[in-house]
Short mmCIF file of C-alpha atoms in Angstrom, two decimals:
data_model
loop_
_atom_site.label_atom_id
_atom_site.label_comp_id
_atom_site.label_asym_id
_atom_site.label_seq_id
_atom_site.Cartn_x
_atom_site.Cartn_y
_atom_site.Cartn_z
CA MET A 105 21.65 -12.95 76.20
CA LEU A 106 21.66 -12.49 72.44
CA LEU A 107 18.70 -10.55 71.09
CA GLU A 108 18.34 -11.19 67.37
CA ASN A 109 15.34 -9.45 65.86
CA THR A 110 16.82 -7.95 62.71
CA ARG A 111 18.18 -9.96 59.80
CA GLY A 112 21.10 -8.98 57.64
CA SER A 113 20.17 -11.68 55.11
CA ASP A 114 17.66 -14.48 54.83
CA THR A 115 19.76 -16.76 57.05
CA ALA A 116 22.02 -14.52 59.13
CA PRO A 117 20.40 -12.74 62.09
CA VAL A 118 22.16 -9.57 63.19
CA SER A 119 22.08 -8.72 66.88
CA ARG A 120 21.67 -5.22 68.23
CA PHE A 121 25.23 -5.43 69.52
CA THR A 122 26.52 -6.05 66.01
CA ARG A 123 24.34 -3.35 64.52
CA LEU A 124 25.77 -0.73 66.86
CA ARG A 125 29.30 -1.90 66.06
CA GLN A 126 28.48 -1.60 62.35
CA LEU A 127 27.23 1.95 62.85
CA LEU A 128 30.50 2.86 64.57
CA THR A 129 32.77 1.32 61.94
CA ARG A 130 31.04 1.83 58.61
CA PRO A 131 32.41 4.48 56.18
CA GLU A 132 29.39 6.81 56.32
CA MET A 133 28.64 8.78 59.47
CA ALA A 134 25.84 7.51 61.71
CA PHE A 135 23.40 9.41 63.92
CA LEU A 136 21.96 8.44 67.29
CA MET A 137 18.90 10.18 68.74
CA GLU A 138 18.30 10.67 72.43
CA ALA A 139 15.56 8.74 74.22
CA HIS A 140 14.74 8.43 77.89
CA SER A 141 11.69 6.14 78.05
CA GLY A 142 9.92 3.39 76.19
CA LEU A 143 7.67 5.95 74.53
CA SER A 144 10.50 8.18 73.33
CA ALA A 145 12.43 5.11 72.14
CA LYS A 146 9.47 4.16 69.94
CA ILE A 147 9.30 7.68 68.55
CA VAL A 148 13.03 7.61 67.71
CA GLU A 149 12.56 4.38 65.78
CA GLU A 150 9.41 5.71 64.12
CA ALA A 151 11.41 8.74 62.90
CA GLY A 152 13.85 6.46 61.08
CA PHE A 153 16.97 6.71 63.24
CA GLU A 154 19.29 3.71 63.31
CA GLY A 155 20.16 3.83 66.98
CA ILE A 156 19.31 5.34 70.36
CA TRP A 157 21.37 7.37 72.80
CA ALA A 158 20.00 6.67 76.29
CA SER A 159 20.93 9.98 77.88
CA GLY A 160 21.81 10.07 81.57
CA LEU A 161 20.75 13.71 81.77
CA SER A 162 17.40 12.97 80.17
CA MET A 163 16.66 9.88 82.25
CA SER A 164 17.55 11.77 85.44
CA ALA A 165 15.45 14.80 84.50
CA THR A 166 12.51 12.56 83.60
CA LEU A 167 12.48 11.31 87.19
CA GLY A 168 13.00 14.81 88.56
CA VAL A 169 16.55 14.37 89.88
CA ARG A 170 19.90 15.94 89.01
CA ASP A 171 22.44 14.51 86.60
CA ASN A 172 24.90 13.93 89.46
CA ASN A 173 24.54 10.16 89.91
CA GLU A 174 21.39 10.75 91.93
CA LEU A 175 19.80 8.13 89.69
CA SER A 176 21.12 4.70 90.70
CA TRP A 177 22.44 2.24 88.15
CA THR A 178 19.60 -0.18 88.94
CA GLN A 179 17.06 2.55 88.18
CA VAL A 180 18.87 3.18 84.89
CA LEU A 181 18.65 -0.53 84.10
CA ASP A 182 14.92 -0.51 84.73
CA MET A 183 14.44 2.40 82.31
CA LEU A 184 16.68 0.74 79.73
CA GLU A 185 14.65 -2.45 79.92
CA TYR A 186 11.49 -0.56 78.96
CA MET A 187 13.36 1.16 76.12
CA SER A 188 14.84 -2.11 74.87
CA ASP A 189 11.44 -3.80 74.94
CA ALA A 190 9.76 -0.88 73.18
CA SER A 191 12.22 -0.55 70.28
CA SER A 192 14.24 -2.86 68.08
CA LEU A 193 17.05 -0.29 67.72
CA PRO A 194 20.50 -0.72 69.25
CA ILE A 195 20.95 1.39 72.37
CA LEU A 196 24.15 3.13 73.47
CA VAL A 197 23.64 4.12 77.09
CA ASP A 198 25.23 7.03 78.88
CA GLY A 199 26.88 5.18 81.76
CA ASP A 200 28.26 8.30 83.50
CA THR A 201 31.53 7.25 85.21
CA GLY A 202 30.57 3.57 85.44
CA TYR A 203 28.82 3.97 88.81
CA GLY A 204 31.94 3.42 90.90
CA ASN A 205 35.17 1.50 90.41
CA PHE A 206 35.99 -1.32 87.99
CA ASN A 207 33.88 -3.79 90.00
CA ASN A 208 30.72 -1.69 89.83
CA PHE A 209 31.28 -1.13 86.13
CA ARG A 210 31.76 -4.76 85.17
CA ARG A 211 28.56 -5.71 86.99
CA PHE A 212 26.78 -2.92 85.08
CA VAL A 213 28.18 -4.22 81.77
CA LYS A 214 26.99 -7.73 82.55
CA LYS A 215 23.46 -6.52 83.26
CA LEU A 216 23.41 -4.39 80.10
CA CYS A 217 24.32 -7.40 77.98
CA GLN A 218 21.58 -9.45 79.62
CA ARG A 219 19.05 -6.80 78.63
CA GLY A 220 20.24 -6.54 75.04
CA VAL A 221 21.65 -3.02 75.42
CA ALA A 222 24.28 -2.74 72.69
CA GLY A 223 26.88 -0.50 74.30
CA VAL A 224 27.84 1.85 77.10
CA CYS A 225 29.69 5.15 77.17
CA ILE A 226 31.65 6.08 80.31
CA GLU A 227 33.42 9.36 81.03
CA ASP A 228 36.79 9.86 82.70
CA LYS A 229 35.61 11.88 85.69
CA ILE A 230 35.31 11.19 89.40
CA PHE A 231 32.29 9.38 90.89
CA PRO A 232 29.82 10.88 91.71
CA LYS A 233 30.00 12.91 88.52
CA THR A 234 28.82 16.44 87.74
CA ASN A 235 27.19 17.21 84.42
CA SER A 236 29.80 18.39 81.95
CA PHE A 237 28.03 21.67 81.26
CA LEU A 238 28.03 22.74 84.94
CA GLY A 239 30.96 24.44 86.65
CA GLU A 240 34.59 24.69 85.64
CA ASN A 241 37.80 22.65 86.08
CA GLN A 242 36.02 19.43 86.94
CA PRO A 243 38.40 16.78 88.34
CA LEU A 244 39.34 13.94 86.00
CA ALA A 245 39.91 10.29 86.82
CA ASP A 246 43.42 8.88 86.92
CA ILE A 247 44.28 7.57 83.47
CA ASP A 248 45.46 4.16 84.67
CA GLU A 249 42.42 3.71 86.90
CA PHE A 250 40.09 4.55 84.03
CA CYS A 251 41.95 2.18 81.69
CA GLY A 252 41.47 -0.57 84.26
CA LYS A 253 37.76 0.13 84.26
CA ILE A 254 37.66 -0.22 80.46
CA LYS A 255 39.58 -3.52 80.61
CA ALA A 256 37.25 -4.87 83.29
CA GLY A 257 34.24 -4.06 81.14
CA LYS A 258 35.74 -5.70 78.04
CA ASP A 259 36.61 -8.82 80.03
CA THR A 260 33.03 -9.01 81.38
CA GLN A 261 30.92 -8.35 78.28
CA GLU A 262 28.84 -11.33 77.23
CA HIS A 263 28.69 -10.52 73.52
CA GLY A 264 31.71 -10.00 71.32
CA ASP A 265 30.25 -6.89 69.67
CA PHE A 266 29.17 -5.13 72.85
CA SER A 267 30.72 -1.66 72.58
CA ILE A 268 32.49 0.24 75.36
CA VAL A 269 32.93 3.88 74.46
CA ALA A 270 35.33 6.10 76.38
CA ARG A 271 34.33 9.72 76.77
CA VAL A 272 37.27 12.10 77.06
CA GLU A 273 36.51 15.10 79.29
CA ALA A 274 39.89 16.83 79.07
CA LEU A 275 38.55 19.69 76.96
CA ILE A 276 35.59 20.10 79.33
CA ALA A 277 38.05 20.36 82.25
CA GLY A 278 40.21 22.92 80.45
CA ARG A 279 43.20 20.55 80.11
CA GLY A 280 43.71 21.23 76.39
CA LEU A 281 44.16 19.23 73.21
CA GLU A 282 47.40 17.48 74.20
CA GLU A 283 45.86 16.00 77.34
CA ALA A 284 42.77 14.97 75.40
CA LEU A 285 44.84 13.09 72.83
CA LYS A 286 46.98 11.48 75.52
CA ARG A 287 43.93 10.13 77.29
CA ALA A 288 42.19 9.01 74.10
CA HIS A 289 45.21 6.98 73.00
CA ALA A 290 45.47 5.35 76.43
CA TYR A 291 41.80 4.40 76.40
CA ALA A 292 42.05 2.94 72.90
CA ASP A 293 45.06 0.91 74.04
CA ALA A 294 42.94 -0.38 76.94
CA GLY A 295 40.34 -1.70 74.53
CA ALA A 296 37.79 1.11 74.09
CA ASP A 297 35.79 0.50 70.92
CA ALA A 298 35.25 4.22 70.25
CA ILE A 299 36.07 7.63 71.68
CA VAL A 300 33.71 10.49 72.51
CA ILE A 301 35.54 13.81 72.49
CA HIS A 302 33.44 16.33 74.39
CA SER A 303 33.40 20.12 74.55
CA LYS A 304 31.15 22.84 75.91
CA LYS A 305 32.48 25.64 73.74
CA SER A 306 30.16 27.21 71.17
CA SER A 307 32.86 26.77 68.53
CA ALA A 308 33.85 23.32 67.27
CA ASP A 309 37.46 24.35 66.58
CA GLU A 310 39.03 22.23 69.35
CA ILE A 311 36.82 19.25 68.45
CA LEU A 312 37.82 19.45 64.79
CA ALA A 313 41.50 19.83 65.77
CA PHE A 314 41.26 16.69 67.91
CA CYS A 315 39.73 14.71 65.04
CA ARG A 316 42.50 15.78 62.67
CA GLU A 317 45.23 14.82 65.14
CA TRP A 318 43.50 11.58 66.04
CA ASN A 319 43.59 10.50 62.40
CA ASN A 320 40.87 7.85 62.67
CA ARG A 321 42.78 5.53 65.00
CA ALA A 322 39.42 4.42 66.41
CA PRO A 323 35.85 5.59 65.75
CA VAL A 324 35.16 9.11 67.09
CA ILE A 325 31.74 10.19 68.34
CA LEU A 326 30.72 13.85 68.59
CA ILE A 327 27.99 15.43 70.72
CA PRO A 328 27.46 18.92 69.25
CA THR A 329 25.00 20.19 71.88
CA LYS A 330 26.95 23.41 72.45
CA TYR A 331 28.54 23.86 69.02
CA TYR A 332 25.26 23.26 67.19
CA ARG A 333 25.93 25.99 64.61
CA THR A 334 28.71 23.93 63.05
CA PRO A 335 27.57 22.37 59.74
CA THR A 336 27.37 18.59 59.96
CA ASP A 337 29.51 18.25 56.84
CA ARG A 338 32.45 19.63 58.86
CA PHE A 339 32.19 16.54 61.07
CA ARG A 340 32.27 14.31 58.01
CA GLU A 341 35.32 16.13 56.66
CA VAL A 342 37.36 15.30 59.77
CA GLY A 343 36.31 11.65 59.81
CA ALA A 344 33.78 11.54 62.67
CA SER A 345 32.04 8.16 62.81
CA MET A 346 28.92 9.12 64.71
CA VAL A 347 26.97 12.16 65.90
CA ILE A 348 24.68 12.07 68.92
CA TRP A 349 21.69 14.39 69.30
CA ALA A 350 21.98 14.12 73.04
CA ASN A 351 18.99 15.68 74.82
CA HIS A 352 16.63 17.20 72.28
CA ASN A 353 13.64 14.91 72.77
CA LEU A 354 13.66 15.80 76.45
CA ARG A 355 14.04 19.52 75.80
CA SER A 356 11.34 19.63 73.12
CA SER A 357 8.91 17.79 75.40
CA ILE A 358 9.57 20.27 78.22
CA GLN A 359 8.72 23.18 75.94
CA ALA A 360 5.61 21.46 74.62
CA MET A 361 4.35 20.70 78.14
CA ARG A 362 4.98 24.27 79.25
CA ASP A 363 3.08 25.64 76.26
CA THR A 364 0.12 23.36 76.93
CA CYS A 365 0.05 24.14 80.66
CA ALA A 366 0.26 27.87 80.01
CA GLU A 367 -2.57 27.79 77.48
CA LEU A 368 -4.85 25.76 79.74
CA LYS A 369 -4.10 28.00 82.73
CA ARG A 370 -4.95 31.03 80.60
CA SER A 371 -8.02 29.81 78.75
CA GLU A 372 -9.49 27.20 81.10
CA THR A 373 -10.73 25.23 78.09
CA LEU A 374 -9.37 22.42 75.93
CA ILE A 375 -10.80 23.83 72.70
CA ASP A 376 -7.59 25.50 71.47
CA VAL A 377 -5.28 22.81 72.86
CA GLU A 378 -6.79 19.59 71.54
CA ASP A 379 -5.65 20.03 67.94
CA SER A 380 -2.06 20.93 68.90
CA VAL A 381 -1.38 17.81 70.97
CA ALA A 382 -1.03 14.22 69.85
CA PRO A 383 -4.41 12.51 69.57
CA LEU A 384 -5.23 9.75 72.04
CA ALA A 385 -5.23 7.29 69.14
CA ASP A 386 -1.54 8.12 68.62
CA VAL A 387 -0.82 7.41 72.29
CA PHE A 388 -2.60 4.08 72.07
CA ALA A 389 -0.76 3.20 68.86
CA LEU A 390 2.66 3.97 70.37
CA ALA A 391 1.76 1.94 73.44
CA GLY A 392 1.01 -1.07 71.24
CA ALA A 393 -2.79 -1.09 71.43
CA GLY A 394 -2.90 -2.38 67.85
CA GLU A 395 -0.85 -5.44 68.74
CA LEU A 396 -3.10 -6.14 71.71
CA GLU A 397 -6.17 -5.80 69.51
CA ALA A 398 -4.70 -8.28 67.05
CA ALA A 399 -3.85 -10.64 69.90
CA GLU A 400 -7.38 -10.37 71.28
CA LYS A 401 -8.73 -11.35 67.87
CA ARG A 402 -6.47 -14.39 67.96
CA TYR A 403 -6.87 -15.46 71.56
CA LEU A 404 -10.26 -14.03 72.56
CA ALA A 405 -13.60 -13.53 70.87
CA ALA A 406 -13.34 -11.47 67.70
CA SER A 407 -13.89 -7.74 68.12
CA ASN A 408 -15.46 -5.28 65.69
CA GLY A 409 -12.11 -3.71 64.81
CA SER A 410 -11.46 -0.08 64.08
CA ALA A 411 -13.82 2.14 62.13
CA GLN A 412 -13.50 2.81 58.41
CA GLY A 413 -13.95 6.24 56.88
CA VAL A 414 -16.35 7.37 54.15
CA ILE A 415 -16.14 10.81 52.53
CA LEU A 416 -18.81 11.88 50.03
CA ALA A 417 -17.03 14.20 47.58
CA ALA A 418 -18.71 13.78 44.20
CA THR A 419 -19.94 17.33 43.56
CA ARG A 420 -18.15 20.12 41.75
CA GLY A 421 -19.20 23.12 43.83
CA GLU A 422 -20.24 25.53 41.07
CA SER A 423 -20.59 28.42 43.54
CA LEU A 424 -16.82 28.47 43.90
CA GLY A 425 -16.48 29.52 40.28
CA ASP A 426 -13.09 29.12 38.61
CA LEU A 427 -11.67 27.37 41.68
CA THR A 428 -13.56 24.23 40.68
CA LEU A 429 -13.17 24.28 36.90
CA GLU A 430 -10.40 21.68 36.99
CA GLN A 431 -11.06 20.06 40.36
CA PRO A 432 -13.97 19.26 42.69
CA LYS A 433 -14.42 21.48 45.72
CA CYS A 434 -13.05 18.79 48.05
CA MET A 435 -9.62 19.58 46.52
CA VAL A 436 -9.83 23.35 47.06
CA PRO A 437 -7.05 24.40 49.43
CA VAL A 438 -7.63 25.87 52.87
CA ARG A 439 -4.40 27.24 54.34
CA GLY A 440 -2.22 25.19 52.06
CA ARG A 441 -4.06 21.84 52.34
CA SER A 442 -7.06 20.65 50.39
CA ILE A 443 -10.34 20.19 52.25
CA LEU A 444 -10.12 16.47 51.56
CA GLY A 445 -6.50 16.33 52.68
CA ARG A 446 -7.47 17.95 55.98
CA GLN A 447 -10.24 15.41 56.49
CA VAL A 448 -7.99 12.44 55.74
CA GLU A 449 -5.38 13.77 58.16
CA ALA A 450 -8.02 14.25 60.88
CA LEU A 451 -9.34 10.71 60.38
CA ASN A 452 -5.83 9.28 60.46
CA ARG A 453 -5.14 11.13 63.72
CA HIS A 454 -8.28 9.52 65.11
CA GLY A 455 -7.07 6.05 64.13
CA VAL A 456 -9.13 5.71 60.95
CA SER A 457 -6.82 4.70 58.10
CA ASP A 458 -9.11 2.75 55.73
CA ILE A 459 -10.88 5.64 53.98
CA THR A 460 -13.23 5.41 51.00
CA VAL A 461 -13.77 8.62 49.02
CA VAL A 462 -16.72 8.75 46.63
CA ALA A 463 -15.60 11.01 43.80
CA GLY A 464 -17.57 12.19 40.79
CA TYR A 465 -16.81 15.52 39.08
CA ARG A 466 -13.18 15.49 37.91
CA ALA A 467 -12.52 12.30 39.81
CA ASP A 468 -9.03 12.21 38.27
CA ALA A 469 -8.11 15.30 40.29
CA VAL A 470 -8.89 13.59 43.62
CA THR A 471 -5.32 12.60 44.45
CA VAL A 472 -4.93 12.60 48.24
CA PRO A 473 -2.61 9.72 49.30
CA GLY A 474 -3.94 6.84 51.36
CA ILE A 475 -7.53 6.73 50.13
CA HIS A 476 -9.64 4.14 48.30
CA LYS A 477 -11.46 6.00 45.54
CA VAL A 478 -14.90 5.00 44.29
CA VAL A 479 -16.41 6.96 41.38
CA ASN A 480 -20.09 7.83 41.14
CA GLU A 481 -20.42 8.02 37.37
CA ASP A 482 -23.99 9.37 37.76
CA HIS A 483 -23.02 12.15 40.20
CA ALA A 484 -24.67 14.83 38.06
CA THR A 485 -28.10 13.17 38.29
CA THR A 486 -28.03 11.42 41.69
CA GLY A 487 -27.79 12.61 45.28
CA GLU A 488 -25.80 11.81 48.39
CA ALA A 489 -27.65 8.57 49.12
CA ALA A 490 -26.50 7.02 45.83
CA SER A 491 -22.89 7.94 46.61
CA LEU A 492 -23.24 6.53 50.13
CA ALA A 493 -24.61 3.26 48.72
CA LEU A 494 -21.52 2.94 46.50
CA ALA A 495 -19.20 3.47 49.45
CA LEU A 496 -20.99 1.02 51.72
CA GLU A 497 -20.59 -1.78 49.19
CA ARG A 498 -17.05 -2.33 50.53
CA LEU A 499 -17.84 -1.71 54.22
CA ASP A 500 -18.88 -4.33 56.75
CA GLY A 501 -18.11 -2.68 60.08
CA ALA A 502 -18.11 0.59 62.01
CA MET A 503 -17.59 3.78 60.03
CA VAL A 504 -17.19 7.54 60.24
CA LEU A 505 -19.06 9.42 57.47
CA SER A 506 -18.14 12.93 56.37
CA PHE A 507 -19.30 15.27 53.65
CA GLY A 508 -16.40 16.21 51.40
CA ASP A 509 -16.90 19.97 51.67
CA ILE A 510 -16.68 20.60 55.41
CA VAL A 511 -13.73 21.89 57.39
CA TYR A 512 -13.72 21.02 61.06
CA ARG A 513 -11.44 20.72 64.06
CA PRO A 514 -10.13 17.14 64.45
CA PHE A 515 -11.44 16.88 68.02
CA PHE A 516 -14.95 16.68 66.53
CA LEU A 517 -14.25 13.03 65.72
CA GLY A 518 -13.79 12.34 69.40
CA LEU A 519 -17.18 13.89 70.14
CA LEU A 520 -18.78 11.16 68.03
CA GLU A 521 -17.64 8.65 70.67
CA GLU A 522 -19.61 10.33 73.45
CA ARG A 523 -22.79 8.35 72.78
CA GLU A 524 -23.35 4.60 72.63
CA GLU A 525 -26.15 4.55 70.05
CA ASP A 526 -25.43 2.78 66.76
CA ILE A 527 -25.66 6.05 64.78
CA VAL A 528 -24.44 9.40 66.15
CA LEU A 529 -24.72 12.83 64.47
CA LEU A 530 -23.03 16.14 65.26
CA VAL A 531 -25.53 19.03 65.18
CA ASP A 532 -24.83 22.76 65.45
CA PRO A 533 -27.76 24.41 67.26
CA ASP A 534 -26.93 27.80 65.73
CA GLY A 535 -27.65 26.71 62.14
CA GLY A 536 -31.15 25.40 62.45
CA THR A 537 -32.92 28.03 60.33
CA THR A 538 -30.11 28.84 57.89
CA GLY A 539 -28.07 25.68 57.43
CA ARG A 540 -28.01 23.10 54.66
CA ASP A 541 -29.33 20.15 56.69
CA PRO A 542 -31.71 21.35 59.45
CA VAL A 543 -32.88 18.70 61.87
CA ALA A 544 -35.55 18.29 64.52
CA CYS A 545 -34.56 16.51 67.71
CA THR A 546 -36.30 15.15 70.79
CA MET A 547 -34.88 18.06 72.80
CA PRO A 548 -33.13 21.33 71.92
CA PHE A 549 -29.64 22.37 72.85
CA SER A 550 -29.20 23.44 76.47
CA ASP A 551 -26.27 24.96 78.35
CA ASP A 552 -27.42 23.05 81.40
CA PRO A 553 -25.33 19.86 81.65
CA ASP A 554 -27.73 18.32 84.18
CA LEU A 555 -30.54 16.93 82.06
CA GLY A 556 -31.39 14.02 84.31
CA GLY A 557 -29.59 11.54 82.11
CA VAL A 558 -31.79 12.34 79.10
CA ALA A 559 -29.93 12.93 75.83
CA PRO A 560 -31.25 14.19 72.47
CA LEU A 561 -32.16 11.90 69.58
CA LEU A 562 -32.89 12.69 65.95
CA THR A 563 -36.57 13.00 65.10
CA ARG A 564 -36.28 13.90 61.41
CA PHE A 565 -34.53 16.09 58.89
CA VAL A 566 -36.57 19.25 58.29
CA GLU A 567 -37.78 19.84 54.73
CA GLY A 568 -36.75 23.49 54.22
CA LYS A 569 -34.69 26.28 55.72
CA GLY A 570 -36.39 28.60 58.13
CA ASP A 571 -38.57 25.91 59.69
CA VAL A 572 -39.07 26.94 63.31
CA THR A 573 -39.26 23.28 64.36
CA SER A 574 -35.58 22.87 63.58
CA ASP A 575 -33.23 22.39 66.54
CA GLY A 576 -30.01 22.82 64.58
CA GLU A 577 -28.02 21.88 61.50
CA TRP A 578 -26.35 18.51 60.92
CA ILE A 579 -22.76 19.49 60.12
CA GLY A 580 -22.10 16.47 57.88
CA LEU A 581 -20.28 14.17 60.34
CA LEU A 582 -21.70 10.84 61.46
CA ARG A 583 -20.48 7.74 63.25
CA ALA A 584 -22.09 4.33 62.82
CA SER A 585 -21.31 1.13 64.68
CA ALA A 586 -21.16 -2.12 62.73
CA GLU A 587 -24.89 -2.57 63.47
CA GLY A 588 -25.55 1.03 62.43
CA THR A 589 -23.75 0.45 59.14
CA ARG A 590 -25.85 -2.65 58.50
CA SER A 591 -29.00 -0.62 59.15
CA LEU A 592 -27.91 2.06 56.69
CA LYS A 593 -27.08 -0.55 54.03
CA ALA A 594 -30.43 -2.26 54.47
CA GLU A 595 -32.31 1.04 54.20
CA LEU A 596 -30.36 2.02 51.08
CA ALA A 597 -31.15 -1.35 49.50
CA GLU A 598 -34.85 -0.88 50.27
CA MET A 599 -34.78 2.59 48.71
CA GLN A 600 -33.03 1.18 45.65
CA ALA A 601 -35.71 -1.44 45.26
CA GLU A 602 -38.53 1.08 45.50
CA GLY A 603 -36.81 3.54 43.13
CA SER A 604 -36.31 6.42 45.56
CA LEU A 605 -32.52 6.12 46.06
CA GLY A 606 -31.30 8.19 43.12
CA SER A 607 -32.85 11.48 44.20
CA ALA A 608 -32.43 11.07 47.97
CA ASP A 609 -29.97 12.80 50.24
CA THR A 610 -28.44 11.38 53.41
CA GLY A 611 -31.00 13.17 55.54
CA ALA A 612 -33.83 11.25 53.87
CA VAL A 613 -32.14 7.95 54.71
CA LEU A 614 -31.63 8.93 58.35
CA THR A 615 -35.19 10.22 58.66
CA ARG A 616 -36.57 6.90 57.41
CA LEU A 617 -34.48 5.03 59.99
CA ALA A 618 -35.56 7.38 62.81
CA GLU A 619 -39.23 6.97 61.86
CA LYS A 620 -38.81 3.19 62.02
CA GLY A 621 -37.55 3.43 65.59
CA THR A 622 -33.77 3.47 65.14
CA ARG A 623 -32.25 5.52 67.95
CA ILE A 624 -30.01 8.09 66.25
CA ALA A 625 -28.08 10.10 68.82
CA VAL A 626 -27.39 13.82 68.55
CA VAL A 627 -24.34 15.55 70.02
CA TYR A 628 -24.58 19.35 69.92
CA VAL A 629 -21.51 21.36 68.89
CA ARG A 630 -21.12 25.10 68.43
CA GLY A 631 -18.60 26.64 66.06
CA TYR A 632 -15.17 25.34 64.99
CA TRP A 633 -16.44 24.05 61.65
CA ARG A 634 -17.40 25.47 58.26
CA ASN A 635 -19.42 24.14 55.34
CA VAL A 636 -17.65 25.45 52.21
CA ASN A 637 -20.41 26.24 49.72
CA ASP A 638 -19.13 29.46 48.16
CA VAL A 639 -16.23 31.90 48.10
CA MET A 640 -17.41 33.63 51.28
CA ASP A 641 -17.48 30.29 53.14
CA LEU A 642 -14.00 29.54 51.84
CA ALA A 643 -12.65 32.88 53.06
CA GLN A 644 -14.18 32.36 56.49
CA ALA A 645 -12.80 28.81 56.66
CA ARG A 646 -9.32 30.11 55.84
CA ASP A 647 -9.63 32.74 58.57
CA SER A 648 -11.08 30.52 61.30
CA MET A 649 -9.54 27.11 60.76
#
C-alpha cells in the first residue's frame, strides 16, 4: 500500500518510504526522534523532526514488559498502526532480530509496507534478543544466516524505497572493529540500505573509527545514547548520514510522571501540579478534537465553537511610576514575562487562541505575538465598559474576559467551566472589604461542599470598599457563553444610547444585568492571583507567581 500524503512538487506525491530513503541518502545529516505511541508520534512531528524512530525498548516499556522479545511482532504492528495514523512522518521501526528466521522477517516486512511504515532496522543477534545495554558478550547471529534474512526482506518489500537497515552489534559483543567492518560489508552486499553501528561505551572513539574505515560505502546511522557527550559535529565530520535519539521521549515521560506522583502523594492537592502539566486542551488538541469539531460542523448541527479572549489593557498604571512611562502596566514583566504575555499564554493553554486586547496608553508598546489589538483612543476619559464595547464589536460567540493587570494561575480558566450559567465570575472571598471590585452574592463562601445543590449568584457590585455586605472581590476574570456575550453587547448598546457607557466600569454592566434577572454565576477562589496596582503588588506577584 502506497501512502502519499506529502508532495515534493505540485504534481509529484512523495511517499513516506521515499522520504525516509531521502533522509538516509541526502548530503546533510538527518535526525530521527523516538516515539512509542500515537501521542508521542504527534509530539515528534509537532517538534519539527523529519522522521520517527519506533523504539523497541520504548514500546516494550510502555506496555510494562522487557525488551527481550516479550512484545510480539503483531503487538508491535498494532502500535505502529496508531503511530502511522497519528503522524505523517516516515517511521523507521526497531525490528529487533526480525522476530525469528527469514520467513518471520519477510512476513513482518510485508505487514509494515501495508501499514505505510517506511523502514525497519534489524540487529544481528540471536532470537529472542537481549537489550544491547544489558550483559556482556552477547551471542551474534551467523553472518550468512543474517544476510539471508536481509535478502528475504528485500525480495518481499512492496515498495521500492522501503528501507532495510542492518544493525551491527559486533562492538556491543566485544568483537572489535575488524569484525564490525566485516559484518557491515557483508550486510551491504546482501542489500541492506543502511548500517547502524552500535556501541555502549561512553566514548565514541570506536564508532568514529568505524565510520572512517567504512568510508561512506552505504549510509551509516548512529545511536549516541551512551556516548552522548560527543559533539554532534564529530558525527558530521566522519560522514554519518543519520542520528537517532533513541529513547528520550520515554525516559522524559517517566521522570515527569514520577515527579507528578511524588508531589501529589506529598501534598494531596492539585494546586501546585496543575500548572506544571499539559493542560487538558493540549491533550484534546493532540488527540484531534479540533478535527472532530470541524467535522461535526460539517456533518452535524453547527456548534458554538471555541471561546474567544478579551483582555482590557488600556490604562497606564501611574502607581507603578517609572515602570510605566514608556509602556502600559500590562507590559510590565513578572519573572521575565509581561503580565499580558502571561495571560495570552494561559489562554492559549486553555484552547483560546483568538484574543482581542483593548490597548490605550502607549498602545504601540503592546507587542505580544498572536493578539488582535483594538485601541481605545479615549482611554483617558472613559472606563472599562467603553473598552469592553470596542472589543465586543468583533465577537459573536463565547468569550473569556480578563483585566490586563492581573496575574493568575492558568488553572483558574478551568474553574470558569464549573458552572453552566451564561456568565460566570471568579470571586475571592478574602478581598471583599479591601479589593478593587467588591461584590455581593446570594450566599457567602463556605468550606462546606454540601450546600444542597445551591450555588452562589451575583447580586450586585458594591459601591465602595469596606461595605460589610460584600461577599468577596471579583478578581477580573469572566466567562460568557455565546448567549452571555449577546446579553453583554445588548446592555452596552443600551448604556451607549442613554449616555452612561463612557463613565461605567464592568461591574456596573454586570450589576444592571443581574438586576434584570440574568443569572450570573459566582465561583469562589482563594489566593493564587494578584491584581498589580502598585510596586508592592508587583513585588508580591513576582514572589508568589
